[in-house]
Short mmCIF file of C-alpha atoms and ligand atoms in Angstrom, two decimals:
data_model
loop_
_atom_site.label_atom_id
_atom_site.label_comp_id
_atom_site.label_asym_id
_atom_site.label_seq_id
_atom_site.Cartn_x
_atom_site.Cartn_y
_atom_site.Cartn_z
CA UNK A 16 0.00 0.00 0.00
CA UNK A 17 1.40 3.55 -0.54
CA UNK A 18 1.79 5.59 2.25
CA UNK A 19 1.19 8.81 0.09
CA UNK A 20 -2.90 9.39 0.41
CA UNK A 21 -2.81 12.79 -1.87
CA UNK A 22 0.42 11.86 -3.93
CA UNK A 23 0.94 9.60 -6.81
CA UNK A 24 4.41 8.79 -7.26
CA UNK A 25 6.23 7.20 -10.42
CA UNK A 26 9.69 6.04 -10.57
CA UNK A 27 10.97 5.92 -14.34
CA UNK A 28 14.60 5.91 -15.44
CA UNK A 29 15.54 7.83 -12.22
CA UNK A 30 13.14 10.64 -12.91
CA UNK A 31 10.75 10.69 -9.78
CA UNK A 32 7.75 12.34 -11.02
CA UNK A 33 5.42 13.74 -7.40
CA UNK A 34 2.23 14.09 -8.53
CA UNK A 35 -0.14 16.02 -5.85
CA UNK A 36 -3.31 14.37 -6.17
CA UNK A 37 -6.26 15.87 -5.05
CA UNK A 38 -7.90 17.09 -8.28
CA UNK A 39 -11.49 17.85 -7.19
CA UNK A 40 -10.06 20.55 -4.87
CA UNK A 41 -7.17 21.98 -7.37
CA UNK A 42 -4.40 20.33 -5.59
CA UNK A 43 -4.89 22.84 -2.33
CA UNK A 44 -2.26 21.81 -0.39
CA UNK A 45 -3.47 20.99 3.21
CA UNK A 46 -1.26 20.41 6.01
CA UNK A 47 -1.00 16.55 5.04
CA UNK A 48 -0.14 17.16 1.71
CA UNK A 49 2.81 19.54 2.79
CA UNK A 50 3.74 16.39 5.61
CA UNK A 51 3.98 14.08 2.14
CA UNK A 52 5.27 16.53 -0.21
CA UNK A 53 8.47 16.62 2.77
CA UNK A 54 8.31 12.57 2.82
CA UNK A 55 8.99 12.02 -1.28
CA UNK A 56 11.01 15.38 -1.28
CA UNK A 57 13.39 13.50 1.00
CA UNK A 58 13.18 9.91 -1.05
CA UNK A 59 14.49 12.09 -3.62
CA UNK A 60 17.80 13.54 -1.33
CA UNK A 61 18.09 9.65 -0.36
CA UNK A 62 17.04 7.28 -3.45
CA UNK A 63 20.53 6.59 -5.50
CA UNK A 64 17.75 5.55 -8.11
CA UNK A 65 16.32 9.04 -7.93
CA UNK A 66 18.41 11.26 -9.91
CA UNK A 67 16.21 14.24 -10.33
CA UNK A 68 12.23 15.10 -10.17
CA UNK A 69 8.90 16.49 -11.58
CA UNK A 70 6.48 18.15 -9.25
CA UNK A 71 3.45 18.18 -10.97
CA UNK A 72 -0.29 18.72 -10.40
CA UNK A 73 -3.13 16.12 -11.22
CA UNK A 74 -5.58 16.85 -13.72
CA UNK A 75 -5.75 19.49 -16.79
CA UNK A 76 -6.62 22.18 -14.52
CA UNK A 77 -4.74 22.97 -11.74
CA UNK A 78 -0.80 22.68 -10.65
CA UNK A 79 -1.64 23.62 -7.35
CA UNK A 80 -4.49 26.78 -6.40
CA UNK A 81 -2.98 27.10 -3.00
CA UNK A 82 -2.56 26.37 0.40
CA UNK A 83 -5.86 24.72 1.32
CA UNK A 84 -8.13 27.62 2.32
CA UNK A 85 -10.40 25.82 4.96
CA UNK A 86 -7.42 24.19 6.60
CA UNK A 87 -6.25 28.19 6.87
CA UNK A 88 -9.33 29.78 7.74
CA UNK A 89 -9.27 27.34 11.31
CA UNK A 90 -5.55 28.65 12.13
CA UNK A 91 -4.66 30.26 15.27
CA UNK A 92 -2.29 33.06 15.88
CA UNK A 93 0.48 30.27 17.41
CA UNK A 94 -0.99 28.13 14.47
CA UNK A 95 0.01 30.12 11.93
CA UNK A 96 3.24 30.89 12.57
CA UNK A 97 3.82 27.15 12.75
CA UNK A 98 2.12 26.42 9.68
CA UNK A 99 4.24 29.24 7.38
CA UNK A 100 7.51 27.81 8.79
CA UNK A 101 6.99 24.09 8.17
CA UNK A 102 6.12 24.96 4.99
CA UNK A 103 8.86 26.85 4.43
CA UNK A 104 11.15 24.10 5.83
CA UNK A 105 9.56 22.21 3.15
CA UNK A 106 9.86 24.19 0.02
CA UNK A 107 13.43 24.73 1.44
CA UNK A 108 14.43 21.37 1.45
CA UNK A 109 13.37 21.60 -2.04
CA UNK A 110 15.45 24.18 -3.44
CA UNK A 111 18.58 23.24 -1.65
CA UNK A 112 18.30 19.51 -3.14
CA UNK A 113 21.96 18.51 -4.58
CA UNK A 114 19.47 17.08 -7.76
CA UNK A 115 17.50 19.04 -9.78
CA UNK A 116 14.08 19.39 -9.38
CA UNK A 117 11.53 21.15 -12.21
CA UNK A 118 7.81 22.03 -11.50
CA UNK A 119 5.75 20.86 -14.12
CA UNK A 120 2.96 24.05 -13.97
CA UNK A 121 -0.09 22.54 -15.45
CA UNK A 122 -2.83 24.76 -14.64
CA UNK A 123 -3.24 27.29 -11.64
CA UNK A 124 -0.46 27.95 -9.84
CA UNK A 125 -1.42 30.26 -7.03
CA UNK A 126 -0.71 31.33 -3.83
CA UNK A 127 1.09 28.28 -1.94
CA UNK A 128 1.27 26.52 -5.70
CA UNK A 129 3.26 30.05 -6.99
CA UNK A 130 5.68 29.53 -4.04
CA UNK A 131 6.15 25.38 -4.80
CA UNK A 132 6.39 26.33 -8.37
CA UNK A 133 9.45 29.35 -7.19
CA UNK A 134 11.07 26.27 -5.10
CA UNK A 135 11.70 23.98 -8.02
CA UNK A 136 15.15 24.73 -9.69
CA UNK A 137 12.82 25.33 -12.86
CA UNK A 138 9.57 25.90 -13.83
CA UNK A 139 8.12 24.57 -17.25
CA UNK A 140 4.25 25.90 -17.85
CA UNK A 141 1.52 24.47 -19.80
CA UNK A 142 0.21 27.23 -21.96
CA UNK A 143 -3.42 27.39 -19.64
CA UNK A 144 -1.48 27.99 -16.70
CA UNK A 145 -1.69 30.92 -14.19
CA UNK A 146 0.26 32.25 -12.27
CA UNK A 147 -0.43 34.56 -9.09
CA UNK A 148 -0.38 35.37 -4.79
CA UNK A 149 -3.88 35.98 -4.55
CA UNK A 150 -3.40 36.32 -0.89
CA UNK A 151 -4.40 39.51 -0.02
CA UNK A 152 -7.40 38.78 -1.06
CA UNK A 153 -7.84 37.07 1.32
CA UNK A 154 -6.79 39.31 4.15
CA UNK A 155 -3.01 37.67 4.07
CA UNK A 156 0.01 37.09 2.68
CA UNK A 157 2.21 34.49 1.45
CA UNK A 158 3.60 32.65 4.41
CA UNK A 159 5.65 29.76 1.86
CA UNK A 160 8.32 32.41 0.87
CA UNK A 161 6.29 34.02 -2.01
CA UNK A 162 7.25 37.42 -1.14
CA UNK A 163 11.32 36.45 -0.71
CA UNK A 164 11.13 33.89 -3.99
CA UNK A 165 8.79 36.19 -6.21
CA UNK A 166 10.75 39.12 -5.61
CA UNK A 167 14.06 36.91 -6.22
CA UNK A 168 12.74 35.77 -10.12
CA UNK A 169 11.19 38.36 -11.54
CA UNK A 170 12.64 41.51 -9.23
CA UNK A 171 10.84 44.35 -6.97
CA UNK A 172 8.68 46.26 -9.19
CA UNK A 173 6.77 43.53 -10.81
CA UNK A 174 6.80 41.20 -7.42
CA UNK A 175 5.39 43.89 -5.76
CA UNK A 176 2.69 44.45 -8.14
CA UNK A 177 1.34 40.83 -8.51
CA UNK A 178 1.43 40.82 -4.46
CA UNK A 179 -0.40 43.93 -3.92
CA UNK A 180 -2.55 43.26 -7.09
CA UNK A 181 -3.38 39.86 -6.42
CA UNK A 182 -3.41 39.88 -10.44
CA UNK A 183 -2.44 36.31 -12.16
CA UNK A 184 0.41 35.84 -15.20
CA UNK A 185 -0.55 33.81 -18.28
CA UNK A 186 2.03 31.40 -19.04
CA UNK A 187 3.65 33.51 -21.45
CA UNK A 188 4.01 36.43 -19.33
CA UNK A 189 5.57 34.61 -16.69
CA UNK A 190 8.19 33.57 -19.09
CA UNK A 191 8.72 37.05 -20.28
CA UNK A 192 9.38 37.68 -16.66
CA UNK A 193 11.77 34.57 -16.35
CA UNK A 194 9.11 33.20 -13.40
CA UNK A 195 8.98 30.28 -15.85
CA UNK A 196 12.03 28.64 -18.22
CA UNK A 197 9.52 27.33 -21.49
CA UNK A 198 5.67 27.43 -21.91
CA UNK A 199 4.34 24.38 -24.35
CA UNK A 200 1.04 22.81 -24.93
CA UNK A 201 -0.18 20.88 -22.04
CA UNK A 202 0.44 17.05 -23.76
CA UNK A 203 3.89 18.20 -24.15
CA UNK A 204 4.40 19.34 -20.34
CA UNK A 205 5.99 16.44 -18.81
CA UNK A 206 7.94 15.29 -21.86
CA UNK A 207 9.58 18.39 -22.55
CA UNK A 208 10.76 18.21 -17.95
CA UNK A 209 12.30 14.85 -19.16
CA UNK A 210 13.91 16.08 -21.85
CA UNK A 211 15.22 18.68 -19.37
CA UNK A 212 16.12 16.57 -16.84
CA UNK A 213 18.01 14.18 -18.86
CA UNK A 214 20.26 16.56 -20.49
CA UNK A 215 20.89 17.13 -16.77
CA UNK A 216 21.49 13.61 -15.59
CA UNK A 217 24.17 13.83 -18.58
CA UNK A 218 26.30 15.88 -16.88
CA UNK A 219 28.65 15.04 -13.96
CA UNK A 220 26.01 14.97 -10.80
CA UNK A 221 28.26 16.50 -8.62
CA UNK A 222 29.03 19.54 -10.54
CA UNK A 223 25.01 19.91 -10.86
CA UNK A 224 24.50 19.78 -7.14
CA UNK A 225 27.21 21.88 -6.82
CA UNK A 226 25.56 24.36 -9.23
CA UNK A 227 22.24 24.52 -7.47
CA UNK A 228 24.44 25.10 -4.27
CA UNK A 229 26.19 28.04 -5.20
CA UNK A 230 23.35 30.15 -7.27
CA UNK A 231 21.01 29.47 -4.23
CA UNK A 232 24.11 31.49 -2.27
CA UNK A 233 23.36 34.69 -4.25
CA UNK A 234 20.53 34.70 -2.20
CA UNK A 235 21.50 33.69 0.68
CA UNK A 236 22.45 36.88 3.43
CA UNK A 237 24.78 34.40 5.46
CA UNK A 238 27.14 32.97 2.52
CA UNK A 239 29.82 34.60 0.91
CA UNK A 240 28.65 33.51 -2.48
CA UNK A 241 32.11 33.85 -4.49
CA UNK A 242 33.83 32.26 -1.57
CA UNK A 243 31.02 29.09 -1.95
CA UNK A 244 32.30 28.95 -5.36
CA UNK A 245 36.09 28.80 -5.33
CA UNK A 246 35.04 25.99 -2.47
CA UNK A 247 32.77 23.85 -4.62
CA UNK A 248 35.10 24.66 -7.65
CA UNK A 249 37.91 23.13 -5.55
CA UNK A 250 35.91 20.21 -4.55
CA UNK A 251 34.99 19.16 -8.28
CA UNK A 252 38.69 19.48 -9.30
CA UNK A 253 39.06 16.50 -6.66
CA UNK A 254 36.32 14.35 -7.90
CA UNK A 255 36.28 11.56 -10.30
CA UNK A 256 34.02 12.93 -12.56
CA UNK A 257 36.15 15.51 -12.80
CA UNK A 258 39.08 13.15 -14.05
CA UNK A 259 36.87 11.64 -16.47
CA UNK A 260 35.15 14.45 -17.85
CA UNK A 261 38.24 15.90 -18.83
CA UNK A 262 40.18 12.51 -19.97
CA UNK A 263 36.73 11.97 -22.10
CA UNK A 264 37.17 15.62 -23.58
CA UNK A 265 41.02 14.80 -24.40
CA UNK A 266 40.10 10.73 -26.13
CA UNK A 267 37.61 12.18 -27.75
CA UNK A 268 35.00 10.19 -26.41
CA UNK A 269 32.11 10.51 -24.23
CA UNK A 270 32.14 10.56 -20.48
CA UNK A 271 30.33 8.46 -18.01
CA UNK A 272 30.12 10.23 -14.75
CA UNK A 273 29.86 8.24 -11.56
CA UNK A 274 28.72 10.90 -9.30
CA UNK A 275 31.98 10.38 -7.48
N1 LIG B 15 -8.20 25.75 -0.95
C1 LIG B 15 -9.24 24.91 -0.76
N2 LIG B 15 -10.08 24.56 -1.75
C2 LIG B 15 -9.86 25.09 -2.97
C3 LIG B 15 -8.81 25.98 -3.23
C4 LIG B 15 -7.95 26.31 -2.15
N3 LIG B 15 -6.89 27.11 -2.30
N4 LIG B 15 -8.86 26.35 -4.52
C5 LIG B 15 -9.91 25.72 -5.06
N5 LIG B 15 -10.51 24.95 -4.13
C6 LIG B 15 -11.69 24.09 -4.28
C7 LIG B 15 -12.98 24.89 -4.38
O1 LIG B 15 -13.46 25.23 -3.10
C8 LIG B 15 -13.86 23.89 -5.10
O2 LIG B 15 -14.26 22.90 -4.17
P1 LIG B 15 -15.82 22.43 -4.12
O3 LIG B 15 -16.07 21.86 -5.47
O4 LIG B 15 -15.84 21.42 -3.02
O5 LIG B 15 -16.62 23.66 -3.86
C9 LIG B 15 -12.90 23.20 -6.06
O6 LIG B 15 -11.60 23.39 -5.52
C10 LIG B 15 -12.94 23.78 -7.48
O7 LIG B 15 -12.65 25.17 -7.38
P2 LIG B 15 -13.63 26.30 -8.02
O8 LIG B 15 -13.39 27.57 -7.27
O9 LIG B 15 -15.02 25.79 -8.12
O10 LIG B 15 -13.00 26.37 -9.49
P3 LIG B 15 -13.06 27.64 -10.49
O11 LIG B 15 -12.61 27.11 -11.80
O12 LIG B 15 -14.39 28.31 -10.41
O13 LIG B 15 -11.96 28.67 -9.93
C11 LIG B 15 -9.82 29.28 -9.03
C12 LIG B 15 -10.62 28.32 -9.93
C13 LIG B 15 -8.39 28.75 -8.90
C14 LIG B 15 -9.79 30.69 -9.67
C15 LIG B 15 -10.50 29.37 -7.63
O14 LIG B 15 -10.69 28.03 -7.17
C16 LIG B 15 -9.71 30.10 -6.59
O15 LIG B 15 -9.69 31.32 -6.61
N6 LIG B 15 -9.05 29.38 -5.66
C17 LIG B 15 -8.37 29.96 -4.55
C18 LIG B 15 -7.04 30.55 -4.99
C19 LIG B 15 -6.34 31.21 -3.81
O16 LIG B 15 -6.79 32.19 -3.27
N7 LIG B 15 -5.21 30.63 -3.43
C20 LIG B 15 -4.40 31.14 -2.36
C21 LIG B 15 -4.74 30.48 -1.09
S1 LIG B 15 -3.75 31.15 0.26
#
C-alpha cells in the first residue's frame, strides 16, 4: 500500500515524477499534503535511483491553487506561525536539493502553488497555466516564501505588483518575466521536464549539485557567495568525474560520470 494518500508517485529511469493528487479541490495543499510533499522530497535527497524530479499537479486544470483555504481559515495566531515555517522548511528542502528538481505548472499555480512552483530549480508551464499570490485577497500574505522567492525571479517592481494586485500571469508572461524557463502545450508538459532533466542527468552529478548550491548562495544573506564557489570549484577538481570528464574531452569520447 502507498503511504502517500494525496500523492501519486512514479519512478521511471531515475526521474521521480510527485504528482499532488487531489484534483477535485485543485491540488490545495493541506497540512497533510505539505507532511507528504516533505516525505517524497526526501526519497528524492536519499534514493541513488532518484536522480532528479517532476512536481506536478493532477488533472488538466490545476498545478496547485494554494494552500488549502479551509485548513487556513481554522488557524490560530500560534498556528500560523507554525504552519508558514513548516512549509517553508519544506519548500526549502526543495530548493537546496543537490538534484535538480523542475515544477511541471499545469494549470493554476497560485498562492502556496506560486511559491512550490518558485522552489523547483525550474519551472516549465503548460500554456493554460496561471500564475499569481492571490493572498491579499484574502486578508493575508504568502507565508511559503512568495514574497522572498517572487521578488528573487522576476525583481521588486513587478513582485510587488502581482502581491499587492493579487493579479495572475498567463504562461507567457511569466516567461517574459523569467518566473517560468519554457511554456508548451499541455500534452507536451511532462515530456519536454524529461527532456530537461536528462540533459541534466548527462552531466557530472556533482558539478550539478554543486551548481544549485552556489546560485542558491546569491541569495542567501549568510554565505559569501564567491567564496562558496572557489570551495565547490575546488571540490569538483578533486572528484572523479572531474578526471573523467576531462580525460573523455582529451580521447575524444564521451564521459560516463559516476557521481563520485
Ligand atoms: N483551498 C481549498 N479549496 C480550494 C482551493 C484552495 N486554495 N482552490 C480551489 N478549491 C476548491 C474549491 O473550493 C472547489 O471545491 P468544491 O467543489 O468542493 O466547492 C474546487 O476546488 C474547485 O474550485 P472552483 O473555485 O469551483 O473552481 P473555479 O474554476 O471556479 O476557480 C480558481 C478556480 C483557482 C480561480 C479558484 O478556485 C480560486 O480562486 N481558488 C483559490 C485561490 C487562492 O486564493 N489561493 C491562495 C490560497 S492562500
Amino acid at each position: 500500500m502507498s503511504i502517500y494518500e494525496n500523492l501519486l508517485l512514479d519512478l521511471n529511469n531515475g526521474i521521480l515524477t510527485i504528482t499532488i493528487n487531489r484534483a477535485d479541490k485543485l491540488n490545495a495543499l493541506n497540512i497533510d499534503t505539505i507532511r507528504e510533499i516533505k516525505n517524497a522530497v526526501q526519497q528524492v535527497y536519499d534514493e541513488p535511483s532518484v536522480k532528479g524530479a517532476i512536481l506536478t499537479g493532477a488533472g488538466p486544470k490545476a498545478f496547485v491553487a494554494g494552500a488549502d483555504i479551509a485548513e487556513i481559515a481554522e488557524l490560530s495566531e500560534v498556528n500560523s506561525r507554525n504552519f508558514a515555517e513548516r512549509g517553508q522548511e519544506v519548500f526549502g528542502m526543495i530548493e537546496r536539493c543537490n538534484k535538480p528538481i523542475i515544477a511541471a505548472v499545469n494549470g493554476f499555480a497560485l498562492g502556496g502553488g506560486c511559491e512550490l512552483a518558485m522552489a523547483c530549480h525550474m519551472r516549465v508551464a503548460s500554456d493554460n497555466a496561471r500564475f499569481g499570490q492571490p493572498e491579499v485577497n484574502l486578508g493575508l500574505i504568502p507565508g511559503y516564501g512568495g514574497t522572498q522567492r517572487l521578488t528573487q525571479l522576476i525583481g521588486k517592481s513587478k513582485a510587488m505588483e502581482l502581491l499587492m494586485t493579487a493579479d495572475m500571469l498567463y504562461a507567457e508572461e511569466a516567461r517574459q518575466l523569467g518566473l517560468v524557463n519554457y511554456v508548451v502545450p499541455q500534452e507536451q508538459l511532462l515530456n519536454k521536464c524529461r527532456e530537461l532533466l536528462e540533459k541534466i542527468m548527462s552531466k557530472a552529478p556533482l558539478a550539478v549539485g554543486l551548481v544549485i548550491e552556489c546560485v542558491n548562495a546569491v541569495y542567501d544573506k549568510e554565505e559569501n557567495g564567491y567564496q562558496t564557489e572557489a570551495n565547490a570549484f575546488a571540490r569538483c577538481c578533486t572528484s572523479e568525474d572531474f578526471i573523467e570528464g576531462t580525460n573523455a574531452f582529451l580521447e575524444k569520447r564521451k564521459p560516463v560520470f559516476k557521481g563520485q
